[in-house]
CSV table of C-alpha atoms and ligand atoms in Angstrom, one decimal:
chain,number,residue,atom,x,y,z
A,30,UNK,CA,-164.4,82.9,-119.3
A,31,UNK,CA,-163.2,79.5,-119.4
A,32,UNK,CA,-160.0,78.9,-117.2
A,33,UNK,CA,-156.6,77.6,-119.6
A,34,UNK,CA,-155.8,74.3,-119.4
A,35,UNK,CA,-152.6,73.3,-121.2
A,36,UNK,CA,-154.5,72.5,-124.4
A,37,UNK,CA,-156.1,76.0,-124.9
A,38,UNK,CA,-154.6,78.4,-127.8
A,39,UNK,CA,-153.4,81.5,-127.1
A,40,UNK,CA,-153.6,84.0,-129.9
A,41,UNK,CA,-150.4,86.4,-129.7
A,42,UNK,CA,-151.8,90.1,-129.4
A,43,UNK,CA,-150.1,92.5,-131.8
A,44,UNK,CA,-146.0,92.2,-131.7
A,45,UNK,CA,-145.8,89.3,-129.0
A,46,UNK,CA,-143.3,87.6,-129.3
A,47,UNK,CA,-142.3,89.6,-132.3
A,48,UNK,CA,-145.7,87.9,-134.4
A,49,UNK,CA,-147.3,90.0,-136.7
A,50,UNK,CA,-150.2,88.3,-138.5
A,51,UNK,CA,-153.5,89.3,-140.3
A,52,UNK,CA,-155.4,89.1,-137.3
A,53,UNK,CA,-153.4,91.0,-134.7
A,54,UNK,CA,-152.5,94.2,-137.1
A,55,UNK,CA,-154.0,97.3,-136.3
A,56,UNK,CA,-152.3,100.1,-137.2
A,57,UNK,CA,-148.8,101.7,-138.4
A,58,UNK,CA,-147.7,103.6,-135.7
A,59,UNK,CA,-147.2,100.4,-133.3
A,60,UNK,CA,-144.7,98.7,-135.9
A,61,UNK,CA,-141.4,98.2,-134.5
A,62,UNK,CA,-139.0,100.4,-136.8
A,63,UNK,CA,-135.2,100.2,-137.6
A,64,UNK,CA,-134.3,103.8,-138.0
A,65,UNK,CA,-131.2,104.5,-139.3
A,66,UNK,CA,-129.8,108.2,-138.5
A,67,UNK,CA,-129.6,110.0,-142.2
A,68,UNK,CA,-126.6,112.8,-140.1
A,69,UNK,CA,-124.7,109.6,-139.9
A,70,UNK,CA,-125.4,106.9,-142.0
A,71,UNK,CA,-122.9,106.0,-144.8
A,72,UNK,CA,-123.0,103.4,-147.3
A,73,UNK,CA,-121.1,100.2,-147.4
A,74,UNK,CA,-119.5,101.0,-151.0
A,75,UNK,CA,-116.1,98.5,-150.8
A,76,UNK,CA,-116.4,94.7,-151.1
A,77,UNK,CA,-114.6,94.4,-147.5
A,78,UNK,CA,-116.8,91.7,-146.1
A,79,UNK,CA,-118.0,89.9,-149.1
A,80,UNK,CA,-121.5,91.3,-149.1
A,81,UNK,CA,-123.6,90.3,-152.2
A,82,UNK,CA,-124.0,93.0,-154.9
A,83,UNK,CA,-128.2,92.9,-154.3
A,84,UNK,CA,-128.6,94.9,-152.0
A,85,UNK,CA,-127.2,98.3,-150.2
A,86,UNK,CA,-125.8,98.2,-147.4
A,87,UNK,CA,-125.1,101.1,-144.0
A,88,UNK,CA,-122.9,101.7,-141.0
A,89,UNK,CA,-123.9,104.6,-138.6
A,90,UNK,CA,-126.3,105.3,-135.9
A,91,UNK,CA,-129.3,103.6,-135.9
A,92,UNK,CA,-132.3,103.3,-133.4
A,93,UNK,CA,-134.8,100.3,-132.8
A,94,UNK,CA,-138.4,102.0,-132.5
A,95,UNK,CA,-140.2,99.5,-130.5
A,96,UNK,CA,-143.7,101.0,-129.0
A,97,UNK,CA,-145.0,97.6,-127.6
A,98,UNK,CA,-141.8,97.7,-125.4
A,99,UNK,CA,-142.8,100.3,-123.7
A,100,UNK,CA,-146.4,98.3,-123.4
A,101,UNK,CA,-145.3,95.2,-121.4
A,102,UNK,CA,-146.4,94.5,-118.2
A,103,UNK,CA,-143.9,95.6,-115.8
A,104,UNK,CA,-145.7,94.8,-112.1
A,105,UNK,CA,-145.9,97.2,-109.4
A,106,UNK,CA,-143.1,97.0,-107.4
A,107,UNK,CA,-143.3,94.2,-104.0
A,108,UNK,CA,-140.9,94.9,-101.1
A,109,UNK,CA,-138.7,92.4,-102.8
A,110,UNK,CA,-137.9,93.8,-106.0
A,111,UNK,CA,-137.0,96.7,-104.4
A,112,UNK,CA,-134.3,95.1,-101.9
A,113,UNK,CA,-133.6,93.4,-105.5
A,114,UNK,CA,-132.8,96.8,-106.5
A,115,UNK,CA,-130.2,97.1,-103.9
A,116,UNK,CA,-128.7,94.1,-104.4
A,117,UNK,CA,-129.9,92.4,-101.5
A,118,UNK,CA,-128.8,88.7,-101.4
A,119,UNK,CA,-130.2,87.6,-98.4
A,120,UNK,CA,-132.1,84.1,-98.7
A,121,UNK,CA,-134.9,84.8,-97.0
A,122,UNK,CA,-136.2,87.9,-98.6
A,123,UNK,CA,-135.8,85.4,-102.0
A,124,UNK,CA,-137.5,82.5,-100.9
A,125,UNK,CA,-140.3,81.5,-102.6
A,126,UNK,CA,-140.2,84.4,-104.5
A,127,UNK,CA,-142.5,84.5,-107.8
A,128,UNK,CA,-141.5,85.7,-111.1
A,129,UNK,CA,-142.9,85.8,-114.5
A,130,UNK,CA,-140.6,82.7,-115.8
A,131,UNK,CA,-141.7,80.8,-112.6
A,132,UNK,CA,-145.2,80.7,-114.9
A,133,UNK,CA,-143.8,80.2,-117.8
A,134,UNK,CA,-141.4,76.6,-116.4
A,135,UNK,CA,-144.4,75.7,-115.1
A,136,UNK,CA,-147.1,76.0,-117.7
A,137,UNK,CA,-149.1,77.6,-115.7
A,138,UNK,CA,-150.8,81.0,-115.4
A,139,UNK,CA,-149.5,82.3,-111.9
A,140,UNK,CA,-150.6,85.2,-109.2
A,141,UNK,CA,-148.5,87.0,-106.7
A,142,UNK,CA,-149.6,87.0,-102.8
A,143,UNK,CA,-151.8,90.1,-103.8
A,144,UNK,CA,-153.9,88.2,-106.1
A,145,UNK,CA,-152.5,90.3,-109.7
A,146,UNK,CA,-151.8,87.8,-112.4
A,147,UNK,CA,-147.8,87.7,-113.4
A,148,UNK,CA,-147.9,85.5,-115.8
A,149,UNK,CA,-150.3,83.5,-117.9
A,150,UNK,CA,-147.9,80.4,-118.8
A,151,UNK,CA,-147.5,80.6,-122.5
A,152,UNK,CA,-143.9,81.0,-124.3
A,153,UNK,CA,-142.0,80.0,-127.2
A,154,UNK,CA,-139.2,77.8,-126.1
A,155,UNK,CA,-135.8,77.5,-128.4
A,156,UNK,CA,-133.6,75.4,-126.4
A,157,UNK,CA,-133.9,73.2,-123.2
A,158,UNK,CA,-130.0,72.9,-122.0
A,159,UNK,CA,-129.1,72.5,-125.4
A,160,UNK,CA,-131.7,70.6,-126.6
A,161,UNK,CA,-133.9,72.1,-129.5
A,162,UNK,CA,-137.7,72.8,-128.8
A,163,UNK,CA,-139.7,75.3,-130.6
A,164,UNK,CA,-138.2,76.3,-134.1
A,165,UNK,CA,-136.7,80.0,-133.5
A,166,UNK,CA,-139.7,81.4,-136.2
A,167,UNK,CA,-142.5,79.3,-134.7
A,168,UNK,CA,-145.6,81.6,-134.3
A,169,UNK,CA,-147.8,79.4,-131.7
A,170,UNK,CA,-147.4,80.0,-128.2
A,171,UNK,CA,-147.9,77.9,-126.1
A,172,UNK,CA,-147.5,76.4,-122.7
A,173,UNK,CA,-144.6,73.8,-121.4
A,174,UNK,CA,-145.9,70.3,-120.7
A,175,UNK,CA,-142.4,69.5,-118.4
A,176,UNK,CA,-138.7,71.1,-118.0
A,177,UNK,CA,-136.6,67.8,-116.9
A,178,UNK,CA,-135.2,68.2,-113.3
A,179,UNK,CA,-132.2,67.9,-114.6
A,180,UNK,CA,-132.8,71.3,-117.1
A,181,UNK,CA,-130.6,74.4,-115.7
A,182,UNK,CA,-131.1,77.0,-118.1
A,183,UNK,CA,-133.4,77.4,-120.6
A,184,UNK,CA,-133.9,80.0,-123.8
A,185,UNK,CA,-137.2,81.8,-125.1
A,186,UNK,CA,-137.9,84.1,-127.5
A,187,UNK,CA,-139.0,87.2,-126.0
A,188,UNK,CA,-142.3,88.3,-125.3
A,189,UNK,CA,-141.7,92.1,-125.2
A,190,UNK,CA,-139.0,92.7,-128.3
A,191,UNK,CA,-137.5,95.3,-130.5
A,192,UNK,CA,-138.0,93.4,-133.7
A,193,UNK,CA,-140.1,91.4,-135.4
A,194,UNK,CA,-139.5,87.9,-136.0
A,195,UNK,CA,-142.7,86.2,-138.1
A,196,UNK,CA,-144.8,88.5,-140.4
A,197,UNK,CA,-147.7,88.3,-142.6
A,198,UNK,CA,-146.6,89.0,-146.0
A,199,UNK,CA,-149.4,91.1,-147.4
A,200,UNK,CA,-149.2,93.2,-144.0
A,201,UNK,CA,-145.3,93.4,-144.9
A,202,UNK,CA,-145.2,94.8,-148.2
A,203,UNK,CA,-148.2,97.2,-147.5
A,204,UNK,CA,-146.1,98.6,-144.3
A,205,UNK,CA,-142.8,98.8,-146.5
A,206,UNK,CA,-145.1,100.8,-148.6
A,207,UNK,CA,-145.5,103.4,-145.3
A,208,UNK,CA,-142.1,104.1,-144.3
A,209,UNK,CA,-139.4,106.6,-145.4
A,210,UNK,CA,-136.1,106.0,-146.5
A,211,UNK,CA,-134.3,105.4,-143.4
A,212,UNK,CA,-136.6,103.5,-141.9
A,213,UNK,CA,-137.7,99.4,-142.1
A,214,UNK,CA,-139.8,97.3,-140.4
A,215,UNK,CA,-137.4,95.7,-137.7
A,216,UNK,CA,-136.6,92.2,-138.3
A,217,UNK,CA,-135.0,89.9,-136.5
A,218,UNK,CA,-135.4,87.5,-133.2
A,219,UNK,CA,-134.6,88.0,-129.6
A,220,UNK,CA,-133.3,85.3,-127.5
A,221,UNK,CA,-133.8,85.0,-123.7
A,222,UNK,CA,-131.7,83.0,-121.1
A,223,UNK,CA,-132.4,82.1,-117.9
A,224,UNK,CA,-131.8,80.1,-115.2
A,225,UNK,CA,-134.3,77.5,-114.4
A,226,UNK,CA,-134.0,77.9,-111.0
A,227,UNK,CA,-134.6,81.7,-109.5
A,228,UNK,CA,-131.2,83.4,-109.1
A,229,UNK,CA,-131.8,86.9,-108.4
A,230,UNK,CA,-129.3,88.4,-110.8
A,231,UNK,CA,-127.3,91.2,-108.9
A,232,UNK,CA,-126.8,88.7,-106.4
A,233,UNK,CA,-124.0,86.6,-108.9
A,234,UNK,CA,-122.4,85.0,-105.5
A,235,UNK,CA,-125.3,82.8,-105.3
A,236,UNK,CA,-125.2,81.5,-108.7
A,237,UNK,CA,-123.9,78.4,-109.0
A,238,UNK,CA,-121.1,78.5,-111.5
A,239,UNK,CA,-122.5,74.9,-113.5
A,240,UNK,CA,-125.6,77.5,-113.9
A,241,UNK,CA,-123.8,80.6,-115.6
A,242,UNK,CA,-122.0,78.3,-117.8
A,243,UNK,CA,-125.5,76.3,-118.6
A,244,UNK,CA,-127.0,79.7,-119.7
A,245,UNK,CA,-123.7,80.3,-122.1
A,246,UNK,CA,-124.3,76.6,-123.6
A,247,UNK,CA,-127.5,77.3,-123.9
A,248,UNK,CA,-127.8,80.5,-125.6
A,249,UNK,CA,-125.0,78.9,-127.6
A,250,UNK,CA,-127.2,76.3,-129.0
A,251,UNK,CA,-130.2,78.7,-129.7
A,252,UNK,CA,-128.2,81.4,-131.8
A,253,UNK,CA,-126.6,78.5,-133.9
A,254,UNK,CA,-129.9,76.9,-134.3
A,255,UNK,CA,-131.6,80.2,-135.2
A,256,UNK,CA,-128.9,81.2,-137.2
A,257,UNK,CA,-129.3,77.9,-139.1
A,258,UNK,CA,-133.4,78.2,-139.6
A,259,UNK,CA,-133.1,82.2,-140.6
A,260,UNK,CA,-130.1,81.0,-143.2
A,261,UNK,CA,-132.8,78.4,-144.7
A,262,UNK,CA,-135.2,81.2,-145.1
A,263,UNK,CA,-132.8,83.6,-147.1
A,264,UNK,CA,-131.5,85.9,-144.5
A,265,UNK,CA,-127.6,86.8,-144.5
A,266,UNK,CA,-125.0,88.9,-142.9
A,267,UNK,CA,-126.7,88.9,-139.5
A,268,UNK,CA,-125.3,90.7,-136.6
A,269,UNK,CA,-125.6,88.8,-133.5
A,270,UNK,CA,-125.3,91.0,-129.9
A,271,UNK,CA,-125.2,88.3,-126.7
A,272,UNK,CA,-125.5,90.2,-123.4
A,273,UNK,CA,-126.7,90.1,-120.1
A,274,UNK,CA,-128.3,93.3,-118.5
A,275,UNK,CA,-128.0,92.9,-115.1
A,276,UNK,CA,-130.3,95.1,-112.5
A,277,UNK,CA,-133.0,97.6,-113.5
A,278,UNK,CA,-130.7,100.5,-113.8
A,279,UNK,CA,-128.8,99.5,-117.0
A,280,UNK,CA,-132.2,97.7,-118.4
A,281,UNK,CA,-132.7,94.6,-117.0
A,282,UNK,CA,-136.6,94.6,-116.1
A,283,UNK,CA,-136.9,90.7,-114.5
A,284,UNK,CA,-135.1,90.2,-111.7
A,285,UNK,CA,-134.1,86.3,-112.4
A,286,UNK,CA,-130.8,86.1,-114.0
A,287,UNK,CA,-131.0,86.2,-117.4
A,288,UNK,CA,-129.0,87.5,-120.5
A,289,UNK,CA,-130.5,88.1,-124.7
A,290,UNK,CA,-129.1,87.6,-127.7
A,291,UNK,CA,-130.4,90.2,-130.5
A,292,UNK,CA,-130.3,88.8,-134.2
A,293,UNK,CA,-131.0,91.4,-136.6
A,294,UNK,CA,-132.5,90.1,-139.3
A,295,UNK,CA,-132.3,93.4,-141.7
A,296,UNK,CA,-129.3,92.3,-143.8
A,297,UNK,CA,-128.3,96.3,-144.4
A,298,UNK,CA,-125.3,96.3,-142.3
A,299,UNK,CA,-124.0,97.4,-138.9
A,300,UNK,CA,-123.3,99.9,-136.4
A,301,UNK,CA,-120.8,102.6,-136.6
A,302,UNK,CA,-118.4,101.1,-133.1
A,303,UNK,CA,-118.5,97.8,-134.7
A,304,UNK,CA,-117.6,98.9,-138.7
A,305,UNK,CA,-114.9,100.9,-136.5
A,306,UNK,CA,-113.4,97.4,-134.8
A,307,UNK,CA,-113.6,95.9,-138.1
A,308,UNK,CA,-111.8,98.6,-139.6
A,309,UNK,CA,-109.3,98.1,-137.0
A,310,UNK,CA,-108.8,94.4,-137.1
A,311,UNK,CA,-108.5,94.5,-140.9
A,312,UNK,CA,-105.7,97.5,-140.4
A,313,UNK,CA,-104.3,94.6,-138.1
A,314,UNK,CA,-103.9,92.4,-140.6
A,315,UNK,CA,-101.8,88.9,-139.3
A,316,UNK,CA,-100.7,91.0,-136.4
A,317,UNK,CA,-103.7,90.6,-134.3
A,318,UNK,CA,-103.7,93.2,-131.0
A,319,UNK,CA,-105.7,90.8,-128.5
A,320,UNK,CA,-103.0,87.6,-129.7
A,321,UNK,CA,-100.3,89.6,-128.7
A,322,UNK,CA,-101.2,92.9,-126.5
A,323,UNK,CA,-99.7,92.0,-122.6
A,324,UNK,CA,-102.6,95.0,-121.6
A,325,UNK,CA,-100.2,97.3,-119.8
A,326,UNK,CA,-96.8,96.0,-119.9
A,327,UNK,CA,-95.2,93.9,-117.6
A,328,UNK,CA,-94.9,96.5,-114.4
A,329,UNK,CA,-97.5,98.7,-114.5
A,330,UNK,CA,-100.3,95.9,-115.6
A,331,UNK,CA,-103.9,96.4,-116.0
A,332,UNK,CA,-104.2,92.5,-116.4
A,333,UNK,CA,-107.0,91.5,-113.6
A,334,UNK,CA,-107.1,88.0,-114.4
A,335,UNK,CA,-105.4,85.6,-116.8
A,336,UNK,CA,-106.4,81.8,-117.4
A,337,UNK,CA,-105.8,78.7,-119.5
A,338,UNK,CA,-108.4,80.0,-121.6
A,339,UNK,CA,-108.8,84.3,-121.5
A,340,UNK,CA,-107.6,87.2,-120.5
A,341,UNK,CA,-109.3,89.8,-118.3
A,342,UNK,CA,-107.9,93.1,-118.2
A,343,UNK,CA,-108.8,97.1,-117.2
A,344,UNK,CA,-109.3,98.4,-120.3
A,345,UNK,CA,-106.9,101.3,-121.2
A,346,UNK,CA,-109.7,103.7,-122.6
A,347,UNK,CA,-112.7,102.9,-120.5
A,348,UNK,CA,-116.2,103.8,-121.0
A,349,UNK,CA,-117.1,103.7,-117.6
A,350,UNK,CA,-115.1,103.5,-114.4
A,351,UNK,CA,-114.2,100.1,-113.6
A,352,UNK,CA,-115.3,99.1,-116.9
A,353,UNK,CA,-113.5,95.2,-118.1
A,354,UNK,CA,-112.6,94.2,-121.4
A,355,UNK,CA,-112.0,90.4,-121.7
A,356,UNK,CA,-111.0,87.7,-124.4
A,357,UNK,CA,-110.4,83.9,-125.2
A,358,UNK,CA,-106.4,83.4,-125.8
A,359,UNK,CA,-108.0,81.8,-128.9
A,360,UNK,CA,-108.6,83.7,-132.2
A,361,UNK,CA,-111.4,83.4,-133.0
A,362,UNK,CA,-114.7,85.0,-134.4
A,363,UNK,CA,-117.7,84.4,-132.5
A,364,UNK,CA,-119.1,83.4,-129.0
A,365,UNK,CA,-121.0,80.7,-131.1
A,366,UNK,CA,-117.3,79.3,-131.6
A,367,UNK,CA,-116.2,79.2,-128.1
A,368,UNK,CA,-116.2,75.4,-126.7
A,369,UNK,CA,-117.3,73.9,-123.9
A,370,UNK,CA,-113.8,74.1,-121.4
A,371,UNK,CA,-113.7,78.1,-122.7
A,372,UNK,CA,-117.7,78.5,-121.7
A,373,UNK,CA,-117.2,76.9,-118.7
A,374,UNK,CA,-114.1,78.7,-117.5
A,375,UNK,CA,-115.7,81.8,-118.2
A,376,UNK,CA,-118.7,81.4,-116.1
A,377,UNK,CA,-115.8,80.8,-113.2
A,378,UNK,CA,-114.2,83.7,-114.0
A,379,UNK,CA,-116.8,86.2,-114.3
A,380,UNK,CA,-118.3,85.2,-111.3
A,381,UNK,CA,-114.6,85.6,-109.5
A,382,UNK,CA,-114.5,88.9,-111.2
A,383,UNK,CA,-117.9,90.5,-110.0
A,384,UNK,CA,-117.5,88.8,-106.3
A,385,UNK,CA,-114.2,91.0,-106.3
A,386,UNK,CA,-116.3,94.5,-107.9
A,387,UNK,CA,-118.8,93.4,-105.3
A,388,UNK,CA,-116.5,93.6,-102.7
A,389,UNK,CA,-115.2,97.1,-103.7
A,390,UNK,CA,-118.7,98.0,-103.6
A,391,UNK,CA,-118.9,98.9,-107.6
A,392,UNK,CA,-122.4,99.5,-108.5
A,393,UNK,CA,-123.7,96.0,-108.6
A,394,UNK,CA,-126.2,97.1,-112.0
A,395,UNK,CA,-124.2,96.1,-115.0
A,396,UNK,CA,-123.7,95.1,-118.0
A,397,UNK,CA,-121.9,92.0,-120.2
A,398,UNK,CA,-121.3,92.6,-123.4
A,399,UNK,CA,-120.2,90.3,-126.4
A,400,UNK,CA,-118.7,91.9,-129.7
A,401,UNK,CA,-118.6,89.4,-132.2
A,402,UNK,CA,-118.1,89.1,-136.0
A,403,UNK,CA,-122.0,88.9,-137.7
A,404,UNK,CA,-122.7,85.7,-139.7
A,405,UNK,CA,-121.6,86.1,-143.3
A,406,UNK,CA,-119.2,88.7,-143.0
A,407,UNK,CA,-116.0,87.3,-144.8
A,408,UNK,CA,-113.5,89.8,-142.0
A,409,UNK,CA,-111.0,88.7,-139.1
A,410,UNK,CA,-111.5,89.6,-135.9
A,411,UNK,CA,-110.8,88.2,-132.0
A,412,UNK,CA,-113.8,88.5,-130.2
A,413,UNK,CA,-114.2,90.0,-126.7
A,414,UNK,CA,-116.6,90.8,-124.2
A,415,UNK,CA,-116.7,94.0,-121.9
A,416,UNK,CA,-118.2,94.2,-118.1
A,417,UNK,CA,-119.6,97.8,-117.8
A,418,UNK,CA,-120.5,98.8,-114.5
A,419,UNK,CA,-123.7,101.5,-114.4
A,420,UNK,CA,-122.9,104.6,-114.1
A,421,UNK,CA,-124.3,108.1,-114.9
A,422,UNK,CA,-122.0,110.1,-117.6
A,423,UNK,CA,-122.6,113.9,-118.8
A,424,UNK,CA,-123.4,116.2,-121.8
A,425,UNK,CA,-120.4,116.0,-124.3
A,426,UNK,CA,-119.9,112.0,-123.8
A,427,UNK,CA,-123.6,111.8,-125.3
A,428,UNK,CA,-122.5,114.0,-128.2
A,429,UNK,CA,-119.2,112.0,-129.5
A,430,UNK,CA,-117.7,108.2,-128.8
A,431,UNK,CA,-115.7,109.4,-126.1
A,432,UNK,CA,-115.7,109.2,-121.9
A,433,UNK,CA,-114.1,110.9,-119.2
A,434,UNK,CA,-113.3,108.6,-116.8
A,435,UNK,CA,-111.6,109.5,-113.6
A,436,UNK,CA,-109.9,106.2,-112.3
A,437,UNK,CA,-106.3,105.2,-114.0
A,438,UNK,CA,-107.3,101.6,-115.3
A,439,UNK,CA,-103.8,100.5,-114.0
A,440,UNK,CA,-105.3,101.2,-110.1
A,441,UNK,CA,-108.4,99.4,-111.2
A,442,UNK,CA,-106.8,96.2,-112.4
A,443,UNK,CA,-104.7,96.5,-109.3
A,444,UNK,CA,-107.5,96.7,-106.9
A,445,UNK,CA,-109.8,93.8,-108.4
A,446,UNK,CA,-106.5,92.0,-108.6
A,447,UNK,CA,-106.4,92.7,-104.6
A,448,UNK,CA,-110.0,91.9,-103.9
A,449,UNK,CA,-110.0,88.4,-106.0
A,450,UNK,CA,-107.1,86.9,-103.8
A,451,UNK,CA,-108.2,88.6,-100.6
B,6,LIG,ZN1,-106.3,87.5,-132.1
């Protein structure tokens, strides 16, 4: 076989990079599905959001089926990743380490000290910084001639994902054919951040904070510009879910820091926790709960840290133990509306915020979540963001949307408040 050089084609095997096409498609069972539960899925029936009569519409439960997930290439485990799994942030165990995006920066296929092949070099790229590459539905991989040295963070679409983003047309109808009632062919495109240089990602202290805010501008960017392009080619209502898995234990498979944007591309409506915030915010009316809630009260305060630009408190019905809800002062809608002194503050402030969980020793695996209002909804909302440390929860908080937790969030705020100032 003929060694790549940066001119050879790579021809995506079957849901790489979300790319189904004529010549990839084998069978049925591998298509990634969008399974909505029929013992709790209800039909959009008022006019709420200013959804389009055309077509019907859900809340409820839903699952993303996605077999070639389960396919990727996850390598056998070196010393390092698994001193990565406890959070080891000692520079020399990371030096020189080798990733799969190390191959990718460089355009180049790459081996670890063993000799295995990590990664070949080929990617989609969206965004470089916030400069636009590859258009979000491009279906060539390929590899990157050069990243600037001034580049810090860089998004891709997703090699391994839950949905499909470009599909053959014949193959389309003939699978809608297939399925049953509640189920589609998952559409949409999933975004991927990182860091240009390698930042092992439960080891936040070492990031620089001009690189956290880089990957927010940057994923910024790409969900505006794939937003745009998937607009152009008739999508609407599209939820948009930014977060950052971070360490293996709440699913983050690479070590580098990184964080994914999920755009579903459906258009048949939304989860049942987010129709219930929407509910809520439209309940609120002018009278908006993040604008004016002090979180706590003025003695017994589960604020943990307030700035010019948000608020980050101990959330008075957690999920998890030590689990952060957090907003921008400003009202407003979407991450994609947050500007550049509010992105760059909150790359500060996070990283003050898990320095001070580190220091309490809270499990270090954990996640960042952004709740946002999808594109074409016509609703108010204040968007937020919750830090959810991992942790393992029991039997009846599986059945219902409900936790036991067994730390008053008032101590909580109280103790980060202690180990950010210490
Ligand atoms: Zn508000």
């Amino acid at each position: 076989m003929k060694e790549d050089s940066n001119q050879s084609e790579y021809k995506p095997k079957f849901m790489e990079w979300g790319i189904i096409n004529k010549e990839n498609f084998s069978s049925i069972k591998d298509v990634p599905i969008k399974r909505w539960d029929p013992l709790s899925t209800v039909i959009i029936t008022s006019k709420d959001f200013g959804f389009r009569e055309e077509r019907q519409r859900f809340y409820g439960h839903y699952s993303y089926l996605s077999p070639i997930r389960g396919k990727r290439p996850i390598p056998l485990k070196t010393m390092e990743d698994k001193k990565n799994d406890l959070g080891d942030c000692s520079e020399v165990i990371w030096k020189g380490y080798k990733d799969v995006f190390m191959s990718v920066l460089e355009g180049t296929p790459m081996h670890n000290d063993w000799g295995s092949q990590i990664g070949d070099g080929f990617t989609i790229i969206i965004m470089e910084d916030e400069k636009r590459r590859d258009n979000p539905f491009l279906d060539i991989p390929h590899k990157i001639e050069k990243i600037p040295e001034s580049c810090k963070a860089l998004t891709l679409i997703n090699r391994y994902p839950s949905m499909a983003r470009v599909v053959d047309q014949d193959i389309k109808v003939s699978i809608e054919k297939l399925l049953s009632r509640h189920s589609k062919l998952a559409e949409g495109i999933n975004l991927i951040t990182l860091s240009r240089d390698f930042y092992p990602s439960l080891c936040f202290a070492l990031i620089p904070d001009d690189v956290l805010a880089s990957i927010f501008f940057s994923m910024k960017a790409a969900i505006l510009y794939a937003i745009e392009e998937a607009i152009d080619r008739d999508y609407y209502d599209i939820p948009v879910n930014p977060f950052f898995n971070i360490g293996t234990k709440v699913g983050g498979s690479q070590p580098r820091i990184h964080s994914q944007v999920y755009i579903d591309l459906n258009g048949d409506g939304h989860g049942s926790r987010l129709e219930a915030y929407l509910q809520a915010f439209k309940e609120m009316g002018n009278d908006c709960h993040l604008c004016k809630s002090t979180h706590g009260g003025s003695n017994e305060r589960r604020i943990i840290l307030e700035t010019n630009f948000w608020a980050f408190f101990a959330t008075g019905s957690p999920v998890r133990n030590y689990h952060i809800r957090f907003h921008p002062k400003e009202h407003i809608r979407r991450f994609t509306q947050l500007n550049v002194n509010q992105l760059g503050d909150l790359a500060k402030s996070i990283k003050a915020i898990f320095e001070a969980l580190d220091k309490m020793n809270v499990d270090k695996n954990r996640n960042i979540l952004f709740t946002c209002v999808p594109y074409g909804y016509d609703a108010d909302f204040h968007m937020f963001g919750d830090i959810i440390p991992h942790e393992i929860i029991g039997g009846a908080e599986m059945a219902d949307d409900m936790r036991v937790a067994r730390k008053s969030p008032y101590e909580v705020a109280e103790e980060i408040r202690n180990a950010i100032t210490s």
